[in-house]
mmCIF file of C-alpha atoms in Angstrom:
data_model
loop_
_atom_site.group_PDB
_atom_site.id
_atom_site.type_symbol
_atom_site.label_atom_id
_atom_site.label_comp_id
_atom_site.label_asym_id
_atom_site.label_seq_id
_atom_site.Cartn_x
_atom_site.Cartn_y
_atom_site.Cartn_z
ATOM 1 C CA UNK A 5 130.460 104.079 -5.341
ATOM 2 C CA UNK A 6 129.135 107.243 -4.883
ATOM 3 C CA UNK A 7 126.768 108.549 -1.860
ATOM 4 C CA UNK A 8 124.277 109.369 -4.855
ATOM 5 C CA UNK A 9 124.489 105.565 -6.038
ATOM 6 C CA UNK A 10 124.462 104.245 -2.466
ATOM 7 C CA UNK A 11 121.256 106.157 -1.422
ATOM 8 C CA UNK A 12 119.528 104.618 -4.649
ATOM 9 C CA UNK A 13 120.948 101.296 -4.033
ATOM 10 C CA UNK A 14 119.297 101.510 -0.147
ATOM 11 C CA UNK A 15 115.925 102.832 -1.985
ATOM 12 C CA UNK A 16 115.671 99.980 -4.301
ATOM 13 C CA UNK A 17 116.802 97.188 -1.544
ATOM 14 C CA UNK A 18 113.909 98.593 0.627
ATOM 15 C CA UNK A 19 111.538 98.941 -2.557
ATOM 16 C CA UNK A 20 112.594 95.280 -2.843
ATOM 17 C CA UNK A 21 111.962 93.883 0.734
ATOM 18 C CA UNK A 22 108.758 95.374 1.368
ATOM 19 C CA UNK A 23 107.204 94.246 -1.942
ATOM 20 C CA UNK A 24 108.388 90.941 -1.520
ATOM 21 C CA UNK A 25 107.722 90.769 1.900
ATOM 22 C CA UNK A 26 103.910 91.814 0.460
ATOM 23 C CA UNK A 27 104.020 89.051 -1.862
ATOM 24 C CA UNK A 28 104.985 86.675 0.660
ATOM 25 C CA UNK A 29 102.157 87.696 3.031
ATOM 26 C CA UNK A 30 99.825 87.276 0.060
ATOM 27 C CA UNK A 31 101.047 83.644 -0.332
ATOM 28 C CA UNK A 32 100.321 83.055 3.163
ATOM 29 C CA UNK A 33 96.542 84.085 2.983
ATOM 30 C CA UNK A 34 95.910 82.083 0.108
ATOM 31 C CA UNK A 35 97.187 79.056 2.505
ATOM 32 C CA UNK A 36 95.585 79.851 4.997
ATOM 33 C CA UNK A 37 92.042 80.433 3.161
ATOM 34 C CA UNK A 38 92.671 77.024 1.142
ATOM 35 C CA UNK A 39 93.752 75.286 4.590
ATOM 36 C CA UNK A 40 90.001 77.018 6.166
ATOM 37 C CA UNK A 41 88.251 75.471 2.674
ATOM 38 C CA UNK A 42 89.459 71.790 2.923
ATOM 39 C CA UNK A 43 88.636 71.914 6.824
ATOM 40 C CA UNK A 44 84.718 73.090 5.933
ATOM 41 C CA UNK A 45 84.584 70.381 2.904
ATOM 42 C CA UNK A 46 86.262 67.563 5.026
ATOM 43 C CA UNK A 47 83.443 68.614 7.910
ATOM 44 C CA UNK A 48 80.713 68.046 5.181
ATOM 45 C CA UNK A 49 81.908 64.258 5.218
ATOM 46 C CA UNK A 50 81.561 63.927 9.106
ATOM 47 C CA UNK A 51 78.437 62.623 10.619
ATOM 48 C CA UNK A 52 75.955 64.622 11.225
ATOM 49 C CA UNK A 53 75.820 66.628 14.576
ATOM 50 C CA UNK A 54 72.154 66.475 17.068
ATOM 51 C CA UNK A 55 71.272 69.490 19.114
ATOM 52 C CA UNK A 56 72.971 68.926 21.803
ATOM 53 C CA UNK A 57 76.267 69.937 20.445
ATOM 54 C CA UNK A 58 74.932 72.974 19.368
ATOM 55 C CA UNK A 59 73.639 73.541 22.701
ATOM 56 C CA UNK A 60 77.345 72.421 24.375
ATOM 57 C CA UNK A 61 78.654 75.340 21.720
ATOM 58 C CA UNK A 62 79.722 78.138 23.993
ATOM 59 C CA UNK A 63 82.724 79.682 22.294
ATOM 60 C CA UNK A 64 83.400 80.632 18.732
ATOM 61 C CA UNK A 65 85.748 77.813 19.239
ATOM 62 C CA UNK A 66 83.306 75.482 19.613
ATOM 63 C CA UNK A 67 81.495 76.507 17.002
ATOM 64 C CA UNK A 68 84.282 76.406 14.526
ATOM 65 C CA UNK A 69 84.681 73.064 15.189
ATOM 66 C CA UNK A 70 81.335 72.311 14.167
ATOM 67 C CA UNK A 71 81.109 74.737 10.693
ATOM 68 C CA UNK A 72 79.863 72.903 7.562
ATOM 69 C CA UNK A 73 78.660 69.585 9.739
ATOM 70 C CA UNK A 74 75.387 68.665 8.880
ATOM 71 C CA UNK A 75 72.845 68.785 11.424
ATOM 72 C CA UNK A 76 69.043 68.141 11.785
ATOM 73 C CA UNK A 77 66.860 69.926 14.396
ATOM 74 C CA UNK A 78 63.524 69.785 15.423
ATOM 75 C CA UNK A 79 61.483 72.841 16.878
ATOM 76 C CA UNK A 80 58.931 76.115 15.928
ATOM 77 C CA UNK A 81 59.881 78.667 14.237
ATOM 78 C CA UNK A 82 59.131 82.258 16.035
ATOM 79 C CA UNK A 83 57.714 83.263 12.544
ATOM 80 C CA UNK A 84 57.326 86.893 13.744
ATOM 81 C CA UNK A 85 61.293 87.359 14.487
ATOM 82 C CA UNK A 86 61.796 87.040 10.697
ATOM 83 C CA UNK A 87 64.353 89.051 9.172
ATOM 84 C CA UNK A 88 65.111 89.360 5.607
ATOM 85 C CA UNK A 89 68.719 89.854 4.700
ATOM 86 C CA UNK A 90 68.352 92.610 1.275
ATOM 87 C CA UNK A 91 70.944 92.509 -1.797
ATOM 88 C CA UNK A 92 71.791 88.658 -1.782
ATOM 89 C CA UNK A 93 71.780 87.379 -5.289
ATOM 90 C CA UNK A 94 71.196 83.458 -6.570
ATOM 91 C CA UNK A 95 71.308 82.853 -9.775
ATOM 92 C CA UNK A 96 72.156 86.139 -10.352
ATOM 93 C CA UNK A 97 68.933 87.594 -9.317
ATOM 94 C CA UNK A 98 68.440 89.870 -6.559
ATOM 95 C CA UNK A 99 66.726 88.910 -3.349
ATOM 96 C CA UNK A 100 66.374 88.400 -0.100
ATOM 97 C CA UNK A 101 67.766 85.625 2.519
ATOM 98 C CA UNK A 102 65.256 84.716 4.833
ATOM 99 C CA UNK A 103 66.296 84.282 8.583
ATOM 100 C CA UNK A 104 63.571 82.859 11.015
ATOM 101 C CA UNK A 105 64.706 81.886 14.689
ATOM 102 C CA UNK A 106 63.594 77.980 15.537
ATOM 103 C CA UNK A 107 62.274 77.316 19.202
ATOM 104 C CA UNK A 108 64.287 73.948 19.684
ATOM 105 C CA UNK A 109 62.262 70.872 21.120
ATOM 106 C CA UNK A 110 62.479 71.068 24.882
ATOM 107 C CA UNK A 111 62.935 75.037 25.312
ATOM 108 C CA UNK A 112 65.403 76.761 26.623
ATOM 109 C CA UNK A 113 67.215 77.878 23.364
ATOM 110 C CA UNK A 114 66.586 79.057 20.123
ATOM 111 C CA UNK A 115 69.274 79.075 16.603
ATOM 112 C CA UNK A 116 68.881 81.060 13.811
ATOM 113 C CA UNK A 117 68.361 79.464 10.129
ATOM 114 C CA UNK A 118 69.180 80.657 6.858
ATOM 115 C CA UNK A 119 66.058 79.331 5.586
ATOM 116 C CA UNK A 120 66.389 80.211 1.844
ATOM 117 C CA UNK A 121 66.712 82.997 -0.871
ATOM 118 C CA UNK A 122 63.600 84.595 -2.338
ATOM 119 C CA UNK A 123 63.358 87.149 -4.669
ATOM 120 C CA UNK A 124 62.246 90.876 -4.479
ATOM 121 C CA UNK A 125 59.253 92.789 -5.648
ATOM 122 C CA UNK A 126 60.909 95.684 -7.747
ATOM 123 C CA UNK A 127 57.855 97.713 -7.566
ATOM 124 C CA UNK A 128 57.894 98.015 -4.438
ATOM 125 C CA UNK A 129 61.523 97.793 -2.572
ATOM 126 C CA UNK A 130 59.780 97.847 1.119
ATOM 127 C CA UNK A 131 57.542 94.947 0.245
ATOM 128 C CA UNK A 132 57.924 91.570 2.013
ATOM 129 C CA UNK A 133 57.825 88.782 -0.140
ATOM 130 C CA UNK A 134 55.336 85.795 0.291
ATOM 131 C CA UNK A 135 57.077 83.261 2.830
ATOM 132 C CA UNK A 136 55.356 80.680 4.316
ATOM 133 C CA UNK A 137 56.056 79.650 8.186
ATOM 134 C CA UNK A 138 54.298 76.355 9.144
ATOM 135 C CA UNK A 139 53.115 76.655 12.237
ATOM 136 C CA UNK A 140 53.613 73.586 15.025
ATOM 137 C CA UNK A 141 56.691 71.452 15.304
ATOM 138 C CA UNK A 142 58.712 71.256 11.942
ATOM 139 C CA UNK A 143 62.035 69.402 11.403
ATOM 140 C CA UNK A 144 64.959 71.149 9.730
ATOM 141 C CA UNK A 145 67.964 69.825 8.022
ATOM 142 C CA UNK A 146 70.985 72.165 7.102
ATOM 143 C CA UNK A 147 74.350 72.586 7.992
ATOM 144 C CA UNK A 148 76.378 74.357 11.066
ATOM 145 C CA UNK A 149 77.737 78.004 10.257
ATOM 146 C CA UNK A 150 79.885 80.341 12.421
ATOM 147 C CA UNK A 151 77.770 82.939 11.920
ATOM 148 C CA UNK A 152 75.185 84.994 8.962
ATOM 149 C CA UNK A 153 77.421 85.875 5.758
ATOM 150 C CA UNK A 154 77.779 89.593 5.987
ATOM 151 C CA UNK A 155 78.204 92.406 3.407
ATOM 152 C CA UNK A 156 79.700 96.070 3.432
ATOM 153 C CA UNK A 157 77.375 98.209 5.223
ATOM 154 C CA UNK A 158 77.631 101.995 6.008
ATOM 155 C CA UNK A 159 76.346 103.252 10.424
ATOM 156 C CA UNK A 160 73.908 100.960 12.109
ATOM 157 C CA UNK A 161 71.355 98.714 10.802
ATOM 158 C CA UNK A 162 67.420 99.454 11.220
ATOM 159 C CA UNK A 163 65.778 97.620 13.621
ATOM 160 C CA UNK A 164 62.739 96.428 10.995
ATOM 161 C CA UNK A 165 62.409 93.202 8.957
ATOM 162 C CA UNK A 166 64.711 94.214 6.222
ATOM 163 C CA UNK A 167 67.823 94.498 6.505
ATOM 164 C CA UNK A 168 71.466 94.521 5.204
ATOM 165 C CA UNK A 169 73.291 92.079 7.958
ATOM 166 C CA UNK A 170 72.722 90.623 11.597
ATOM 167 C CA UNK A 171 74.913 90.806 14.261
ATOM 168 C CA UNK A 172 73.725 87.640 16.126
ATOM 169 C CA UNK A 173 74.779 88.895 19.557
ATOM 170 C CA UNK A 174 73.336 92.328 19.076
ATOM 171 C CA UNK A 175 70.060 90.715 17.654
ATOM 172 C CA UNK A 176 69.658 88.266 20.576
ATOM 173 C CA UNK A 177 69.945 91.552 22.434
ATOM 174 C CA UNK A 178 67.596 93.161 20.843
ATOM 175 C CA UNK A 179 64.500 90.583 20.823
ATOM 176 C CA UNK A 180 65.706 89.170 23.948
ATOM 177 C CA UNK A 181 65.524 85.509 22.487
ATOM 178 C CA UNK A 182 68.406 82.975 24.098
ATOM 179 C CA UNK A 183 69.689 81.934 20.815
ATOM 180 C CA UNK A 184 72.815 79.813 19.909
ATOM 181 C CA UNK A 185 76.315 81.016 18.811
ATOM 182 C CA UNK A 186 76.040 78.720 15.731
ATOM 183 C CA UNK A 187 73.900 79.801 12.635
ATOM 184 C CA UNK A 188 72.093 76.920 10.545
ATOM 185 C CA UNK A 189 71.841 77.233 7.050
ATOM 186 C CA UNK A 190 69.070 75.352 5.839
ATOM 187 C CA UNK A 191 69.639 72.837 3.232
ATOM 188 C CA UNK A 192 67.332 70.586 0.557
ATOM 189 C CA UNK A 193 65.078 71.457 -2.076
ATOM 190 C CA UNK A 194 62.837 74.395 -2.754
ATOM 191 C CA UNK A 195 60.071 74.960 -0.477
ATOM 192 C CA UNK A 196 57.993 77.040 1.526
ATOM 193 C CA UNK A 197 57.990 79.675 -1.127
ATOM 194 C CA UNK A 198 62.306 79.491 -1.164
ATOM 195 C CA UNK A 199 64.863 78.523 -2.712
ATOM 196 C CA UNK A 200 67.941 77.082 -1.422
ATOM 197 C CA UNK A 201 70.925 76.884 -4.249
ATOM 198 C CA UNK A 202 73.273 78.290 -2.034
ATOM 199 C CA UNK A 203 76.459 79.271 -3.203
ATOM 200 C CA UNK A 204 79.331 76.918 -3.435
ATOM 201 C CA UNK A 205 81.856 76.621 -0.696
ATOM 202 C CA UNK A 206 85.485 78.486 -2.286
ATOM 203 C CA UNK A 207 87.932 79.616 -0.677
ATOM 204 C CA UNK A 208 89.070 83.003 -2.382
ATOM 205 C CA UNK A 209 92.415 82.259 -2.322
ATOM 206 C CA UNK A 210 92.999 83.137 -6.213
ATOM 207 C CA UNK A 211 92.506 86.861 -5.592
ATOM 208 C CA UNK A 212 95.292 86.835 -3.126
ATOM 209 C CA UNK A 213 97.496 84.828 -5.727
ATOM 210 C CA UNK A 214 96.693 87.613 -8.092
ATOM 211 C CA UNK A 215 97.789 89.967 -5.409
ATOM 212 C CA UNK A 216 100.970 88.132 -4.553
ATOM 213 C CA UNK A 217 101.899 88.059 -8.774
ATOM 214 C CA UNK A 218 101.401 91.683 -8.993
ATOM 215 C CA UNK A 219 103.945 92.694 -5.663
ATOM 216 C CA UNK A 220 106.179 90.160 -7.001
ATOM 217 C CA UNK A 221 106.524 91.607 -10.672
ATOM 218 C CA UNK A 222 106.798 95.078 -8.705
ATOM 219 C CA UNK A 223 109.595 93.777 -6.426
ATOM 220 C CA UNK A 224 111.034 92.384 -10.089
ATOM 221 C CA UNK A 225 110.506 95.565 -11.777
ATOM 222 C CA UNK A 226 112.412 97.582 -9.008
ATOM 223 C CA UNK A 227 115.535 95.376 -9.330
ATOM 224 C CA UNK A 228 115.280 95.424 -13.148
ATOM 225 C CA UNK A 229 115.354 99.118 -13.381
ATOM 226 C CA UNK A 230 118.275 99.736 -10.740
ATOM 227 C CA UNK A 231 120.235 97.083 -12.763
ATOM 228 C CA UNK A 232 119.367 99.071 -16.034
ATOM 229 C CA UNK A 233 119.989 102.479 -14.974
ATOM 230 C CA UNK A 234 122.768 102.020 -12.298
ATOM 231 C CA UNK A 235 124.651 98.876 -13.998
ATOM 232 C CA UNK A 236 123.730 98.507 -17.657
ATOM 233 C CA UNK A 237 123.910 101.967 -18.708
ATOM 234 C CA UNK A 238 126.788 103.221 -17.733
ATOM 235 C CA UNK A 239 128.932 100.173 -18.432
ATOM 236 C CA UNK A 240 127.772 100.997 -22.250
ATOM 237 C CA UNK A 241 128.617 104.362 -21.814
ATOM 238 C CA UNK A 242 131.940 103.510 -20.459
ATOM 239 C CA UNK A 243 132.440 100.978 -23.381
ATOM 240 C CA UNK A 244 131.528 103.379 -25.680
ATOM 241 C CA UNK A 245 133.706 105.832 -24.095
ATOM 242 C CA UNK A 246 136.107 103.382 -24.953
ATOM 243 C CA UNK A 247 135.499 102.738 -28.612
ATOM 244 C CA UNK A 248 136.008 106.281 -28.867
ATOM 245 C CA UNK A 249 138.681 107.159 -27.806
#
Protein backbone atom coordinates (compact mmCIF):
# COMPACT_ATOMS: atom_id res chain seq x y z
CA UNK A 1 0.00 0.00 0.00
CA UNK A 2 1.27 3.13 -0.73
CA UNK A 3 2.07 6.17 1.83
CA UNK A 4 -0.52 8.12 -0.49
CA UNK A 5 -3.23 5.28 0.20
CA UNK A 6 -2.24 4.94 3.86
CA UNK A 7 -2.61 8.71 4.66
CA UNK A 8 -6.23 8.50 3.04
CA UNK A 9 -6.99 5.35 4.74
CA UNK A 10 -5.96 7.26 8.37
CA UNK A 11 -8.22 10.35 7.02
CA UNK A 12 -11.23 8.32 6.42
CA UNK A 13 -10.79 6.04 9.77
CA UNK A 14 -10.70 9.40 11.70
CA UNK A 15 -13.58 10.92 9.40
CA UNK A 16 -15.23 7.68 10.58
CA UNK A 17 -14.66 7.74 14.43
CA UNK A 18 -15.48 11.17 15.08
CA UNK A 19 -18.79 11.09 13.15
CA UNK A 20 -19.79 8.10 14.74
CA UNK A 21 -18.60 8.96 17.90
CA UNK A 22 -21.10 12.25 17.13
CA UNK A 23 -23.83 10.01 16.39
CA UNK A 24 -23.37 8.09 19.40
CA UNK A 25 -23.36 11.19 21.65
CA UNK A 26 -26.57 12.20 19.88
CA UNK A 27 -28.15 8.84 20.91
CA UNK A 28 -27.20 9.49 24.35
CA UNK A 29 -29.06 12.92 24.65
CA UNK A 30 -32.09 11.65 23.27
CA UNK A 31 -31.88 9.05 26.39
CA UNK A 32 -31.17 11.11 28.55
CA UNK A 33 -33.98 13.84 27.59
CA UNK A 34 -36.61 10.84 27.28
CA UNK A 35 -35.23 9.38 30.75
CA UNK A 36 -35.78 13.52 32.23
CA UNK A 37 -39.55 13.28 30.39
CA UNK A 38 -40.85 9.99 31.99
CA UNK A 39 -39.34 11.24 35.47
CA UNK A 40 -41.56 14.77 35.13
CA UNK A 41 -44.77 12.64 33.83
CA UNK A 42 -44.32 9.85 36.52
CA UNK A 43 -44.02 13.03 39.19
CA UNK A 44 -47.45 14.27 37.80
CA UNK A 45 -48.92 10.89 39.27
CA UNK A 46 -47.39 11.49 42.83
CA UNK A 47 -49.37 13.14 45.49
CA UNK A 48 -49.45 16.38 45.70
CA UNK A 49 -46.67 18.28 47.67
CA UNK A 50 -47.82 21.24 50.77
CA UNK A 51 -45.56 24.17 51.35
CA UNK A 52 -43.48 22.93 53.49
CA UNK A 53 -41.48 20.98 51.05
CA UNK A 54 -41.06 23.82 49.07
CA UNK A 55 -39.87 25.63 51.97
CA UNK A 56 -37.36 22.40 53.00
CA UNK A 57 -36.14 22.99 49.07
CA UNK A 58 -32.66 24.38 49.46
CA UNK A 59 -30.71 22.94 46.56
CA UNK A 60 -31.50 22.57 42.92
CA UNK A 61 -31.44 19.04 44.07
CA UNK A 62 -34.18 19.35 46.06
CA UNK A 63 -36.02 20.99 43.81
CA UNK A 64 -35.56 18.52 41.05
CA UNK A 65 -36.96 16.11 43.05
CA UNK A 66 -40.03 17.93 43.35
CA UNK A 67 -40.47 19.20 39.33
CA UNK A 68 -43.91 18.45 37.81
CA UNK A 69 -45.55 17.46 41.49
CA UNK A 70 -48.59 19.13 41.98
CA UNK A 71 -48.84 21.45 44.73
CA UNK A 72 -51.44 23.87 46.27
CA UNK A 73 -50.45 27.03 48.22
CA UNK A 74 -52.12 29.54 49.98
CA UNK A 75 -50.87 33.27 50.32
CA UNK A 76 -51.01 37.18 48.64
CA UNK A 77 -49.75 37.93 45.79
CA UNK A 78 -47.19 41.12 45.86
CA UNK A 79 -49.24 42.32 42.77
CA UNK A 80 -46.73 45.18 42.22
CA UNK A 81 -43.58 42.68 41.66
CA UNK A 82 -45.35 41.55 38.45
CA UNK A 83 -43.31 40.78 35.59
CA UNK A 84 -44.44 39.92 32.22
CA UNK A 85 -42.33 37.46 30.33
CA UNK A 86 -42.64 39.07 26.24
CA UNK A 87 -42.61 36.65 23.02
CA UNK A 88 -44.35 33.48 24.59
CA UNK A 89 -46.87 32.14 22.19
CA UNK A 90 -50.20 29.79 23.04
CA UNK A 91 -52.10 28.85 20.55
CA UNK A 92 -49.90 30.32 18.34
CA UNK A 93 -50.56 33.80 19.36
CA UNK A 94 -48.14 36.07 20.79
CA UNK A 95 -48.18 37.15 24.39
CA UNK A 96 -47.07 37.54 27.48
CA UNK A 97 -46.53 35.05 30.65
CA UNK A 98 -47.49 36.63 33.66
CA UNK A 99 -45.21 36.11 36.80
CA UNK A 100 -46.55 37.53 40.20
CA UNK A 101 -44.57 36.57 43.51
CA UNK A 102 -47.17 34.93 46.30
CA UNK A 103 -46.55 35.99 50.06
CA UNK A 104 -47.04 32.34 51.52
CA UNK A 105 -49.42 32.01 54.65
CA UNK A 106 -47.28 32.51 57.72
CA UNK A 107 -44.43 34.87 56.15
CA UNK A 108 -41.19 34.38 55.87
CA UNK A 109 -41.02 33.32 52.13
CA UNK A 110 -42.34 34.10 48.98
CA UNK A 111 -42.40 31.63 45.30
CA UNK A 112 -42.87 32.83 42.11
CA UNK A 113 -45.99 31.63 39.82
CA UNK A 114 -46.41 31.35 36.28
CA UNK A 115 -49.80 32.58 36.58
CA UNK A 116 -50.94 32.39 32.90
CA UNK A 117 -50.45 33.60 29.22
CA UNK A 118 -52.20 36.74 28.00
CA UNK A 119 -52.01 38.28 24.90
CA UNK A 120 -50.40 41.59 23.63
CA UNK A 121 -51.74 44.89 22.49
CA UNK A 122 -50.03 45.29 18.96
CA UNK A 123 -50.66 48.90 18.94
CA UNK A 124 -48.89 49.52 21.46
CA UNK A 125 -45.80 46.97 22.26
CA UNK A 126 -45.02 48.82 25.81
CA UNK A 127 -48.59 48.42 26.95
CA UNK A 128 -49.46 46.16 29.92
CA UNK A 129 -52.26 44.08 29.38
CA UNK A 130 -55.38 44.00 31.74
CA UNK A 131 -54.51 41.40 34.64
CA UNK A 132 -56.38 41.17 37.51
CA UNK A 133 -54.61 40.53 41.12
CA UNK A 134 -57.19 39.78 43.88
CA UNK A 135 -56.21 41.29 46.67
CA UNK A 136 -56.32 39.29 50.34
CA UNK A 137 -55.50 35.66 50.80
CA UNK A 138 -56.03 33.56 47.52
CA UNK A 139 -55.30 29.81 47.09
CA UNK A 140 -53.26 28.57 44.14
CA UNK A 141 -53.01 25.24 42.55
CA UNK A 142 -50.18 24.43 39.94
CA UNK A 143 -47.36 22.36 39.68
CA UNK A 144 -43.49 22.48 40.99
CA UNK A 145 -40.88 23.78 38.29
CA UNK A 146 -37.06 24.06 38.53
CA UNK A 147 -37.10 27.26 37.44
CA UNK A 148 -38.99 30.10 34.61
CA UNK A 149 -38.67 28.58 30.92
CA UNK A 150 -36.12 30.81 29.32
CA UNK A 151 -35.48 31.99 25.72
CA UNK A 152 -32.35 33.31 23.69
CA UNK A 153 -31.66 36.70 24.81
CA UNK A 154 -28.86 39.13 23.68
CA UNK A 155 -26.71 41.54 27.19
CA UNK A 156 -28.76 42.05 30.28
CA UNK A 157 -32.36 42.26 30.82
CA UNK A 158 -34.19 45.70 31.81
CA UNK A 159 -35.11 46.04 35.11
CA UNK A 160 -39.05 47.12 34.16
CA UNK A 161 -42.19 44.93 33.99
CA UNK A 162 -41.51 43.52 30.62
CA UNK A 163 -39.23 41.45 29.96
CA UNK A 164 -37.58 38.60 27.94
CA UNK A 165 -36.49 36.04 30.96
CA UNK A 166 -35.89 36.01 34.88
CA UNK A 167 -33.07 34.90 36.53
CA UNK A 168 -34.76 33.95 39.87
CA UNK A 169 -31.63 34.50 41.96
CA UNK A 170 -30.74 37.76 40.33
CA UNK A 171 -34.48 38.90 40.66
CA UNK A 172 -34.72 37.99 44.38
CA UNK A 173 -31.66 40.22 44.39
CA UNK A 174 -32.98 42.79 42.87
CA UNK A 175 -36.47 43.36 44.80
CA UNK A 176 -34.99 41.98 47.82
CA UNK A 177 -38.00 39.49 48.30
CA UNK A 178 -36.88 35.92 50.12
CA UNK A 179 -38.33 33.82 47.48
CA UNK A 180 -38.07 29.98 46.91
CA UNK A 181 -35.70 28.05 44.56
CA UNK A 182 -38.78 26.29 43.05
CA UNK A 183 -41.04 28.13 40.44
CA UNK A 184 -44.94 27.26 40.43
CA UNK A 185 -46.66 27.15 37.36
CA UNK A 186 -50.13 27.77 37.88
CA UNK A 187 -52.57 25.31 36.67
CA UNK A 188 -56.70 25.14 35.99
CA UNK A 189 -58.92 27.00 33.89
CA UNK A 190 -58.93 30.50 32.52
CA UNK A 191 -59.20 33.23 34.89
CA UNK A 192 -58.28 36.42 36.15
CA UNK A 193 -58.04 37.79 32.68
CA UNK A 194 -55.45 34.49 31.67
CA UNK A 195 -55.19 31.74 30.16
CA UNK A 196 -53.46 28.71 31.16
CA UNK A 197 -53.11 25.98 28.11
CA UNK A 198 -49.68 25.50 28.77
CA UNK A 199 -47.68 23.63 26.54
CA UNK A 200 -47.38 19.93 26.71
CA UNK A 201 -44.59 18.27 28.56
CA UNK A 202 -42.00 16.60 25.45
CA UNK A 203 -38.98 15.78 25.70
CA UNK A 204 -37.11 16.94 22.41
CA UNK A 205 -35.41 13.99 21.98
CA UNK A 206 -36.47 13.59 18.11
CA UNK A 207 -34.26 16.50 17.05
CA UNK A 208 -31.28 14.79 18.48
CA UNK A 209 -32.39 11.47 16.64
CA UNK A 210 -32.43 13.56 13.54
CA UNK A 211 -29.00 14.70 14.48
CA UNK A 212 -27.65 11.26 15.27
CA UNK A 213 -29.22 9.93 11.47
CA UNK A 214 -27.50 12.66 9.74
CA UNK A 215 -23.63 11.93 11.49
CA UNK A 216 -24.39 8.42 10.96
CA UNK A 217 -25.16 8.60 7.08
CA UNK A 218 -21.94 10.98 7.10
CA UNK A 219 -19.80 8.38 8.95
CA UNK A 220 -21.56 5.88 6.11
CA UNK A 221 -20.85 8.13 3.34
CA UNK A 222 -17.07 8.46 4.31
CA UNK A 223 -16.57 4.65 4.27
CA UNK A 224 -18.61 4.33 1.06
CA UNK A 225 -16.49 6.68 -0.86
CA UNK A 226 -12.96 5.32 0.39
CA UNK A 227 -14.31 1.83 -0.60
CA UNK A 228 -15.32 3.32 -4.09
CA UNK A 229 -12.38 5.27 -4.90
CA UNK A 230 -9.56 3.30 -3.09
CA UNK A 231 -11.08 -0.41 -3.57
CA UNK A 232 -13.72 -0.50 -6.29
CA UNK A 233 -12.08 1.51 -8.82
CA UNK A 234 -9.03 0.36 -9.28
CA UNK A 235 -9.84 -3.34 -9.00
CA UNK A 236 -12.00 -2.48 -12.35
CA UNK A 237 -9.25 -0.82 -13.73
CA UNK A 238 -6.98 -3.63 -13.01
CA UNK A 239 -9.63 -6.09 -14.46
CA UNK A 240 -9.93 -4.16 -17.30
CA UNK A 241 -6.31 -3.91 -17.61
CA UNK A 242 -6.68 -7.43 -17.81
CA UNK A 243 -9.28 -7.93 -20.49
CA UNK A 244 -6.99 -5.99 -22.46
CA UNK A 245 -4.25 -7.23 -22.61
Amino acid sequence: MTARRIFLLAVALLGMAVTAGLGRWQLARAAEKEAVLAAEQAAETLPPVDAQALLAARSAADVAALAQRKVTLTGQWLGERTVYLDNRPMDQRSGFYVATPLRLDGGGADVLVLRGWVPRNFDNRLALPQVQTPAGTVQVSGRVLTHVPSLFALGQESPGPIRQNIDLPAYARETGLPLLAAVVQQTGGPGEGLERDWPLLVSGAGTNYSYAFQWFSLCALIGGLFIWFQVVRPLRFIRRGSRGS
